[in-house]
N, CA, C and O of each residue as an XYZ file, in Angstrom:
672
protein
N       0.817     -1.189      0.000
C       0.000      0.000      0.000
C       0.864      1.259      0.000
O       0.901      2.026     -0.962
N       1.610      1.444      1.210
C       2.612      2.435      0.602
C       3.454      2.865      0.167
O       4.117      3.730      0.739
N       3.767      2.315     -1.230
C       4.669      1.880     -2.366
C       3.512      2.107     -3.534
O       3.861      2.139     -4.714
N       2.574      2.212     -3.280
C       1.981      2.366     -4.498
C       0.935      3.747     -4.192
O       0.921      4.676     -5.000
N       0.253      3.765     -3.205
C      -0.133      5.195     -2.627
C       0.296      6.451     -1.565
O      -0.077      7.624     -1.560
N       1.265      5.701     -0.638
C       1.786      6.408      0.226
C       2.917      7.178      0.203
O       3.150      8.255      0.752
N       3.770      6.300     -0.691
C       5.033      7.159     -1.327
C       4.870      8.277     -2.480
O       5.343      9.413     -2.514
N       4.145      7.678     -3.309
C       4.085      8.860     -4.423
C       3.507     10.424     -3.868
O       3.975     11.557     -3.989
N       1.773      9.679     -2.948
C       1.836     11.184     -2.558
C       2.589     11.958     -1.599
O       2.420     13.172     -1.709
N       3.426     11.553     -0.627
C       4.705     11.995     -0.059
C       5.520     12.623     -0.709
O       5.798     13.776     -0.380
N       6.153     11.967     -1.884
C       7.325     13.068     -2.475
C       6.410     14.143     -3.116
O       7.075     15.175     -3.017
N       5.487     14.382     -3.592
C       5.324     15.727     -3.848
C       5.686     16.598     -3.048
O       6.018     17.639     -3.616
N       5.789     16.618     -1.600
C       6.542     17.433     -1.179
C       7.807     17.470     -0.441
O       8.074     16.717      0.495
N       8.592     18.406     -0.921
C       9.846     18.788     -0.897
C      10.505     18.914      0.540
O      11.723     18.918      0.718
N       9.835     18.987      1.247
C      10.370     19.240      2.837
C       9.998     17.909      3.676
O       8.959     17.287      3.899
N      11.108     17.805      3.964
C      10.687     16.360      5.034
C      10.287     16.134      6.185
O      10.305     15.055      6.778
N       9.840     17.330      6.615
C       9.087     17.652      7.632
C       7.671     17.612      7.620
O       6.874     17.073      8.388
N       7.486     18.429      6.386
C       6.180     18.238      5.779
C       5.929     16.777      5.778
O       5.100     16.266      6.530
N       6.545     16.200      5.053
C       6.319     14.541      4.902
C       6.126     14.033      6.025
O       5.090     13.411      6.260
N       7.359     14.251      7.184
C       6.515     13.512      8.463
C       6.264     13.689      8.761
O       6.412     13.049      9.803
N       5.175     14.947      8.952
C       4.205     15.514      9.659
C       2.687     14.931      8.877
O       1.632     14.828      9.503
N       2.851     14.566      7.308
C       1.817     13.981      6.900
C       1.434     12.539      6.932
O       0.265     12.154      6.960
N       2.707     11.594      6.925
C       2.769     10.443      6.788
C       2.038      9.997      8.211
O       1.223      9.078      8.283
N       2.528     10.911      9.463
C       2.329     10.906     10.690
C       0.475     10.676     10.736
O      -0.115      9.671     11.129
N      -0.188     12.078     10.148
C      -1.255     12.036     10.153
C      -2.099     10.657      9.092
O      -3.180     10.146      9.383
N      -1.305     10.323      7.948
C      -2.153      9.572      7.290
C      -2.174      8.752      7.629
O      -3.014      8.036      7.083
N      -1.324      8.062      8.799
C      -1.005      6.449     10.012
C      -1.656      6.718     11.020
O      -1.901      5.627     11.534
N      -2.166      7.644     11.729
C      -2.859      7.743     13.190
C      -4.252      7.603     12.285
O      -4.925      6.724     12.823
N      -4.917      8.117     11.156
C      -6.233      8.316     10.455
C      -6.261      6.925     10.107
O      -7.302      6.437     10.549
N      -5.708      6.256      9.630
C      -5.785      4.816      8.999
C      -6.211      3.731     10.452
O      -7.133      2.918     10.506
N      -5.166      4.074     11.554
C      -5.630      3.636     12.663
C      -6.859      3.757     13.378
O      -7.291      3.036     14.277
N      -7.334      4.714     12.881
C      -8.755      4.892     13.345
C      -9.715      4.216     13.161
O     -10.459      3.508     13.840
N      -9.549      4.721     11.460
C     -10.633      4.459     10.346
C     -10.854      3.294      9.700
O     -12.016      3.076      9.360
N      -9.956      2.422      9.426
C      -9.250      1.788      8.887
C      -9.125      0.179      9.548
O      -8.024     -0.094     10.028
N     -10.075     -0.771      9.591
C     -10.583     -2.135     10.880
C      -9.036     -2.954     10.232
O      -8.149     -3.392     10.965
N      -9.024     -3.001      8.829
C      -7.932     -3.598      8.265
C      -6.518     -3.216      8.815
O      -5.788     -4.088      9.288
N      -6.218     -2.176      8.763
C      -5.039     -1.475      9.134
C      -4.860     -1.469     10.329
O      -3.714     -1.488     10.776
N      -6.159     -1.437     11.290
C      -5.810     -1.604     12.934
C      -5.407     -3.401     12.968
O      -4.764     -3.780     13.947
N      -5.633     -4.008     12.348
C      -5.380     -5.430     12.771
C      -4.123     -6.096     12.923
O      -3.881     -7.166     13.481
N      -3.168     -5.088     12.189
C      -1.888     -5.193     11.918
C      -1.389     -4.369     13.658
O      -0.336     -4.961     13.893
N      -1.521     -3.821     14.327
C      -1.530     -3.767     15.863
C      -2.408     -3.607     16.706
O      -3.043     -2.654     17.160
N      -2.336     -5.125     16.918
C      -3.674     -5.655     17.562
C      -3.359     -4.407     19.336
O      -2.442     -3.614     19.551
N      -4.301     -4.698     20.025
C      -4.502     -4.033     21.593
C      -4.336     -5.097     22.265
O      -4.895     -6.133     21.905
N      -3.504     -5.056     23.421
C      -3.846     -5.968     24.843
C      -4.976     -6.087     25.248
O      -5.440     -5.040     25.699
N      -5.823     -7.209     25.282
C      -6.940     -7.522     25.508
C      -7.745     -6.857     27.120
O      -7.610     -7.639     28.061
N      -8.387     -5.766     27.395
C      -8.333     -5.158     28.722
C      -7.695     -5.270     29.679
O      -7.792     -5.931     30.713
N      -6.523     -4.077     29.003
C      -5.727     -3.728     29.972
C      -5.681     -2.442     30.616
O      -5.570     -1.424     29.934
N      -5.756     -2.399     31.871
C      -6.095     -0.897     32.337
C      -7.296     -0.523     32.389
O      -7.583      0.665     32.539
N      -8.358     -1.642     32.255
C      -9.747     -1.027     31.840
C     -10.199     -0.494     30.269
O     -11.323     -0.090     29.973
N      -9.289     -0.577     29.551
C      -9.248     -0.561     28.243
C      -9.512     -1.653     27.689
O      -9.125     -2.651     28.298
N     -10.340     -1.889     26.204
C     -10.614     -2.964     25.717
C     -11.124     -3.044     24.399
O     -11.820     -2.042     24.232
N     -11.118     -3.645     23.531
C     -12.094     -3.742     22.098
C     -12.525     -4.667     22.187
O     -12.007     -5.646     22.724
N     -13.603     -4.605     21.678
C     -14.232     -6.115     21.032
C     -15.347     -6.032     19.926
O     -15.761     -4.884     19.769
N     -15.772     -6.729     19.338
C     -16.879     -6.736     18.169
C     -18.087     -6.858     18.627
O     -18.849     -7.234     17.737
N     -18.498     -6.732     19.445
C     -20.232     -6.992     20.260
C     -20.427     -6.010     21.310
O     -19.728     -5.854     22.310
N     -21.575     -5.297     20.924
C     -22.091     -4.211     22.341
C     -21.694     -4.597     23.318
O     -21.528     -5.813     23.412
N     -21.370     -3.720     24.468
C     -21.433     -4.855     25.789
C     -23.068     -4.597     26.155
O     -23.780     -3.918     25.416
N     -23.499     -5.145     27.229
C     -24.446     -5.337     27.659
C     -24.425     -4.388     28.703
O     -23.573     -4.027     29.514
N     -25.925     -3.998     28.393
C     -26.408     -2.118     29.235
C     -26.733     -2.417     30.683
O     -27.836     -2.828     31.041
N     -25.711     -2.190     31.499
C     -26.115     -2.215     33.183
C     -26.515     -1.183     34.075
O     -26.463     -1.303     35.299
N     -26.958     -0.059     33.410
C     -27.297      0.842     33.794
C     -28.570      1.712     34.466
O     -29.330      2.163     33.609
N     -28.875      1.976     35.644
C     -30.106      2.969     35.523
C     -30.060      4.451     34.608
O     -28.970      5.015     34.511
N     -30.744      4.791     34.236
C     -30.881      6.675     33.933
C     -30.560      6.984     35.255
O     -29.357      7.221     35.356
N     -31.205      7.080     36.371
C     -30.302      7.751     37.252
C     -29.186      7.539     37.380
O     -28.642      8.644     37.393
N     -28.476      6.794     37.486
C     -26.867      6.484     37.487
C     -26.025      7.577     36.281
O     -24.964      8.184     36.428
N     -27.003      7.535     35.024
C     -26.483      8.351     33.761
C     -26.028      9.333     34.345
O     -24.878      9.747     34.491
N     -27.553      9.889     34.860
C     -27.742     11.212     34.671
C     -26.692     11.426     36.238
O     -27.033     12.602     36.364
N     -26.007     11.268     37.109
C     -25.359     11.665     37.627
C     -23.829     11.578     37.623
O     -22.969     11.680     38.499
N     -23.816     11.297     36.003
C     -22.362     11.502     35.002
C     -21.930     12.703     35.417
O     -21.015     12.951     36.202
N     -22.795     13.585     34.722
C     -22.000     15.030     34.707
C     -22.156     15.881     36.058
O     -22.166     17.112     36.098
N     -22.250     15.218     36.903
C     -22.515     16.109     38.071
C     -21.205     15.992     38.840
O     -21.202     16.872     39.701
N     -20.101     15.269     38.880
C     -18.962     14.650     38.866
C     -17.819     16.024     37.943
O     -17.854     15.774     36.738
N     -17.230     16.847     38.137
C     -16.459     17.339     37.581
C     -14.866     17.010     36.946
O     -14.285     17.383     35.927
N     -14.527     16.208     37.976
C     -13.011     15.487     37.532
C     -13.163     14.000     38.155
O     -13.760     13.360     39.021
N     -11.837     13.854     36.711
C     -12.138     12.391     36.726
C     -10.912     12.018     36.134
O     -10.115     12.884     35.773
N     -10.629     10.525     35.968
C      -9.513     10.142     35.596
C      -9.431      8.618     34.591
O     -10.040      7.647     35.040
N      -8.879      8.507     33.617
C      -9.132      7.527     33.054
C      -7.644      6.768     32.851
O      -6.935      7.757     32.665
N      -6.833      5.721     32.782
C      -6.202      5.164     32.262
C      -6.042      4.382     30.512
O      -6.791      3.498     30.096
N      -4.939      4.969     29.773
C      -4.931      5.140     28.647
C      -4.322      3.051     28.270
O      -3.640      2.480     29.121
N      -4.634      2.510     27.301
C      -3.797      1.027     27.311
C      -2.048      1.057     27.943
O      -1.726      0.484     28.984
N      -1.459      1.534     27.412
C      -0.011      1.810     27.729
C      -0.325      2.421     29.514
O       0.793      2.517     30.021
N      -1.053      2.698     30.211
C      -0.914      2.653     31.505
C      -0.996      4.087     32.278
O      -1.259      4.314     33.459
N      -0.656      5.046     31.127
C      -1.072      6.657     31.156
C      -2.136      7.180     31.810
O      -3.288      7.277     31.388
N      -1.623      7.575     33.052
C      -3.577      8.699     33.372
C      -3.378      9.664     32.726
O      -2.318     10.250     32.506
N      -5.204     10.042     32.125
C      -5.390     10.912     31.830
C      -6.352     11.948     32.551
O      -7.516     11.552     32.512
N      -6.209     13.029     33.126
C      -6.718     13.484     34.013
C      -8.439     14.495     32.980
O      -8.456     15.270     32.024
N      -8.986     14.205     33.407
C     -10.601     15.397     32.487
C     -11.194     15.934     33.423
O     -11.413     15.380     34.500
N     -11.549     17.158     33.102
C     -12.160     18.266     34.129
C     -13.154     18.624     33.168
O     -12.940     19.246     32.128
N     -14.891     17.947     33.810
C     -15.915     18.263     33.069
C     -16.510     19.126     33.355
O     -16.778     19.155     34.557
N     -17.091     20.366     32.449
C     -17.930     21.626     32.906
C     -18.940     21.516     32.211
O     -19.173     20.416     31.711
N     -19.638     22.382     32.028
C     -21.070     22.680     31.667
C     -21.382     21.896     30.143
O     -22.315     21.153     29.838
N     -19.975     22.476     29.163
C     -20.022     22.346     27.898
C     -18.873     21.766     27.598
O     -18.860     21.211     26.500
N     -17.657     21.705     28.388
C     -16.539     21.092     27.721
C     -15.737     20.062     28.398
O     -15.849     20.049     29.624
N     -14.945     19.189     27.857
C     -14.067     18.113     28.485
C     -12.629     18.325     28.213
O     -12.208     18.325     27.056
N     -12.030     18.466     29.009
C     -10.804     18.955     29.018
C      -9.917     18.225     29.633
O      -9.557     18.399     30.797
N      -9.313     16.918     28.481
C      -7.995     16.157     29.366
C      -6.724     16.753     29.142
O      -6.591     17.346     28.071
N      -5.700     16.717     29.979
C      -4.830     16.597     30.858
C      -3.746     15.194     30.820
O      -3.914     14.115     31.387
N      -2.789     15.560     30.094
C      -1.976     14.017     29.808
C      -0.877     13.836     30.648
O      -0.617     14.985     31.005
N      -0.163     13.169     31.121
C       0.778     12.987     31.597
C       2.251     13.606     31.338
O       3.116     13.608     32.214
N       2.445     14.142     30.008
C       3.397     15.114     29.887
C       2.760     16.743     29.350
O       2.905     17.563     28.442
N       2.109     16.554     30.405
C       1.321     18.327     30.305
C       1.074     18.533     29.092
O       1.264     19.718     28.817
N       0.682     17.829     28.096
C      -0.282     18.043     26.893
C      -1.663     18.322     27.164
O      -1.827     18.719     28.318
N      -2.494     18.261     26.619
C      -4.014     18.503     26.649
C      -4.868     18.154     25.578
O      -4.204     17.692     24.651
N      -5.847     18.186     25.387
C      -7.092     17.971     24.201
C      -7.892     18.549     24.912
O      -7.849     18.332     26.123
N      -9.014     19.604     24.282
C     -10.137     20.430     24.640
C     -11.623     19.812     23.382
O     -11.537     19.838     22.155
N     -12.631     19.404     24.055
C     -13.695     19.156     23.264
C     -14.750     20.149     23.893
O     -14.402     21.022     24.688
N     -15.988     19.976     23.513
C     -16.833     19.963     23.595
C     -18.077     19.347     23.952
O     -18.758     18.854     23.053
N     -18.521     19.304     25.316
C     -19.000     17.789     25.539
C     -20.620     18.151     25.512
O     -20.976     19.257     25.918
N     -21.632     17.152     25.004
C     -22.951     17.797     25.153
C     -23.665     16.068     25.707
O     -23.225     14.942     25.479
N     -24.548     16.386     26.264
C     -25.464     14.786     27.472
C     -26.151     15.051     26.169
O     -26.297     16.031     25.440
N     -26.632     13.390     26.160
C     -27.357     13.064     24.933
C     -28.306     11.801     25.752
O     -27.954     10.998     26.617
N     -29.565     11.998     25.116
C     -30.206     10.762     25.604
C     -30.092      9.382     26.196
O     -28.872      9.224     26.158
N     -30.556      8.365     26.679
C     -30.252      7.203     26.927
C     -28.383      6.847     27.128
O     -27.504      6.178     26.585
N     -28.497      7.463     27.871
C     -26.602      7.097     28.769
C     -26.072      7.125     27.750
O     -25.612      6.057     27.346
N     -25.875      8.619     26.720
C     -24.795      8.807     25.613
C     -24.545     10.105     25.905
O     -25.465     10.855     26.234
N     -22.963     10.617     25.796
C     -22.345     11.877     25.567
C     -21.801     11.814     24.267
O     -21.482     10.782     23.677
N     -21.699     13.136     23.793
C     -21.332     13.201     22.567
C     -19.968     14.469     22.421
O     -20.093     15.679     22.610
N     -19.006     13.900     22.125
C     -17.773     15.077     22.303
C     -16.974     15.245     20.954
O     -16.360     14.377     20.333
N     -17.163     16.797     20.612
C     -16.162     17.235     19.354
C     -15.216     17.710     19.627
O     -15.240     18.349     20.678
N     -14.175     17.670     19.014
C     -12.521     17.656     18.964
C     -12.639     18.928     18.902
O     -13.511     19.369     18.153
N     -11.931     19.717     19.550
C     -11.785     21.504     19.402
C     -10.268     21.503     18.905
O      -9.822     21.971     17.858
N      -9.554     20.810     20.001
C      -8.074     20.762     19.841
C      -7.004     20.301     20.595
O      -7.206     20.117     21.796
N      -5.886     20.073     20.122
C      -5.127     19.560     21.035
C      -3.689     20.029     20.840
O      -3.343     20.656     19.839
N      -2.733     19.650     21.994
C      -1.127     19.721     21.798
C      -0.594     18.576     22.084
O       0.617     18.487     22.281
N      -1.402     17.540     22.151
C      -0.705     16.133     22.285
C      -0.822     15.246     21.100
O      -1.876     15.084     20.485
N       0.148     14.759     20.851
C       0.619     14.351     19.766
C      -0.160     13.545     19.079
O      -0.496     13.841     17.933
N      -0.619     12.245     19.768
C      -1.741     11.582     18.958
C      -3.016     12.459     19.177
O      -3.881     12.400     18.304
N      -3.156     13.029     19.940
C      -4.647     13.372     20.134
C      -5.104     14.339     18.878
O      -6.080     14.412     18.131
N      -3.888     15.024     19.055
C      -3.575     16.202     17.578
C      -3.559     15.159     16.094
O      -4.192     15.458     15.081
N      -2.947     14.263     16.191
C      -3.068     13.899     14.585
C      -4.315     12.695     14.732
O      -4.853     12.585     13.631
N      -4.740     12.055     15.431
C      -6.076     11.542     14.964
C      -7.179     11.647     15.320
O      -7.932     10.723     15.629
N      -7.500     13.241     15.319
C      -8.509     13.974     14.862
C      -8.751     15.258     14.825
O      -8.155     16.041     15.565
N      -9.653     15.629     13.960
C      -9.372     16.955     13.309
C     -10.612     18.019     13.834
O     -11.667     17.413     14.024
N     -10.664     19.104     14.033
C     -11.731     19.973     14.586
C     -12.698     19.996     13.710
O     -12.675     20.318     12.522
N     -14.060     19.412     14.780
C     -15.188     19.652     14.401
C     -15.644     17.963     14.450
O     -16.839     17.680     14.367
N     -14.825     17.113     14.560
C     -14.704     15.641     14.429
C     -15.423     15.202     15.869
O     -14.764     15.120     16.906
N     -16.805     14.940     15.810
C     -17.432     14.073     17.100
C     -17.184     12.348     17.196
O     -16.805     11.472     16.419
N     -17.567     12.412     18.415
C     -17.671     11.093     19.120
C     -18.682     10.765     19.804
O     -18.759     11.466     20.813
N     -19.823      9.717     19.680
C     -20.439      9.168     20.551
C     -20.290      8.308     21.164
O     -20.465      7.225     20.604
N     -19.920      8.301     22.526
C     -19.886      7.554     23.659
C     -21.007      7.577     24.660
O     -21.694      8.555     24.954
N     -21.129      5.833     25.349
C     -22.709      5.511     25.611
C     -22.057      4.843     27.345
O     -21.091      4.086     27.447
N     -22.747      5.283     28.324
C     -22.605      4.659     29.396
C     -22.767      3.019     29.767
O     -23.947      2.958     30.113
N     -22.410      2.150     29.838
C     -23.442      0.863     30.018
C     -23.250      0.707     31.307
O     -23.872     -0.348     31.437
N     -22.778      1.006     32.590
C     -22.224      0.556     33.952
C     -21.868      1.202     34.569
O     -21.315      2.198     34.102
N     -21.957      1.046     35.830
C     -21.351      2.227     36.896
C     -21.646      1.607     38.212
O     -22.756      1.374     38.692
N     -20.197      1.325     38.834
C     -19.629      0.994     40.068
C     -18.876      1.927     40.790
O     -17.691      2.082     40.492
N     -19.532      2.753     41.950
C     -18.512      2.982     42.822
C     -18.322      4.239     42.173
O     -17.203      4.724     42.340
N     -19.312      5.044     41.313
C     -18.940      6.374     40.443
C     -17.571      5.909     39.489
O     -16.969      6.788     38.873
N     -17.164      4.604     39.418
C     -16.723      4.623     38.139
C     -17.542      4.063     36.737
O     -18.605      3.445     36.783
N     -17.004      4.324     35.824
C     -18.099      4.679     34.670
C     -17.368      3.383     33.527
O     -16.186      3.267     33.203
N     -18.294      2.721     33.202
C     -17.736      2.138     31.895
C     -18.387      3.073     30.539
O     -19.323      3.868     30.449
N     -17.635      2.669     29.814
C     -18.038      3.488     28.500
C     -17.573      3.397     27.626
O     -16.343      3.349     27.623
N     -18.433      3.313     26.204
C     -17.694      3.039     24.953
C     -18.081      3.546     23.626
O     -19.183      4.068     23.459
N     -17.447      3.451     22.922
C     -17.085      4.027     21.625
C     -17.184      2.901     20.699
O     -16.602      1.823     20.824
N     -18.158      3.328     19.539
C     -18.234      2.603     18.030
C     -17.451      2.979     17.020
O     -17.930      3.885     16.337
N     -16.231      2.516     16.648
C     -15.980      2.858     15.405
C     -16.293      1.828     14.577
O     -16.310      0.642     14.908
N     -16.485      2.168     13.748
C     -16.829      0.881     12.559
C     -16.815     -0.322     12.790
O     -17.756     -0.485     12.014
N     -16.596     -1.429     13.180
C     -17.207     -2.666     13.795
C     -16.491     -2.775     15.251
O     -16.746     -3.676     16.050
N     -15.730     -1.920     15.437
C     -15.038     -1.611     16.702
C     -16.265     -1.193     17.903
O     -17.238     -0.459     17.733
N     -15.918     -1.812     18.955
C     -16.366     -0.858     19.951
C     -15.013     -1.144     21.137
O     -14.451     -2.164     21.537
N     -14.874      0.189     21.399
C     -13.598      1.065     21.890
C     -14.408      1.456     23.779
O     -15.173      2.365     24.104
N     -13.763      0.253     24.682
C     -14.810      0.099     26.268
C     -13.278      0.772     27.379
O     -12.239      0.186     27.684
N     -13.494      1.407     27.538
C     -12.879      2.242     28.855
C     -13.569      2.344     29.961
O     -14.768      2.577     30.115
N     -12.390      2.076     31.038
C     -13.627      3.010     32.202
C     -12.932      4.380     32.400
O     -11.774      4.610     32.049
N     -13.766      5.268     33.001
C     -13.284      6.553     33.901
C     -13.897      6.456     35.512
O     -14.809      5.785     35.994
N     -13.126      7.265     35.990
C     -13.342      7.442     37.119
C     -13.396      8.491     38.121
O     -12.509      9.311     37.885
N     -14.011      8.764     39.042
C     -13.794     10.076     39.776
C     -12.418      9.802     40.878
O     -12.063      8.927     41.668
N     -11.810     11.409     40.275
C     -10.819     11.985     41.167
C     -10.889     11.532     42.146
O     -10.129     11.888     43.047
């Protein structure tokens, strides 16, 4: 694949910075997007509370439990590689906090039936910055909650992407 699409459009440009600043982005986007291309690095099977798998999990949730998501301001999640990430939720936005003082700023809005929905505003951390671009949402759906910690997950294309968070 990139020998026949990835290289050619690379050398069009002349600066190799440029190049790895694009090649960078067209490998974190492929990782996303891309079920084929993620298979080639597979994930530790829940580690850290992190996890994929191909089947919903199963909804353990009350609405009250939901709905006392956002009433919770900080919180903390562990990334696969073992990283906290620290989020400070307000009215309208989610704001993590990485372990080498990077950040990502969204936009967070409560959505019906134990779902939040968060758009990418921006970031200075490195992956967070190249795989994804402003204006780029996410729906994430509650299914569980122990102890005010939160399971929760993410659909990408036959992916579903299960984290927990937790309060500070």
């Amino acid at each position: 694949m990139e020998k026949s699409y990835i290289f050619p459009y690379l050398s069009r440009f002349n600066d190799t910075i440029i190049q790895k600043k694009i090649f960078t982005q067209i490998y974190y986007r492929l990782l996303k997007n891309c079920d084929e291309f993620k298979t080639l690095f597979p994930a530790e099977p829940f580690l850290n509370g992190y996890g994929e798998q191909n089947k919903e999990p199963i909804i353990n949730i009350s609405k009250e439990q939901c709905n006392h998501f956002d009433k919770i301001s900080k919180y903390y999640y562990v990334e696969n590689d073992g990283k906290k990430v620290e989020v400070t939720l307000t009215d309208d936005l989610w704001i993590e906090k990485f372990e080498d003082n990077t950040y990502s700023k969204l936009y967070y809005r409560k959505k019906s039936n134990c779902q939040f929905e968060l758009e990418f505003i921006e970031s200075n951390n490195f992956s967070r910055g190249n795989l994804s671009v402003k204006g780029e949402k996410y729906l994430y759906k509650i299914f569980n909650e122990e102890n005010q910690t939160y399971s929760v997950y993410l659909k990408n294309q036959e992916t579903y992407y299960i984290f927990k968070i937790m309060k500070q």
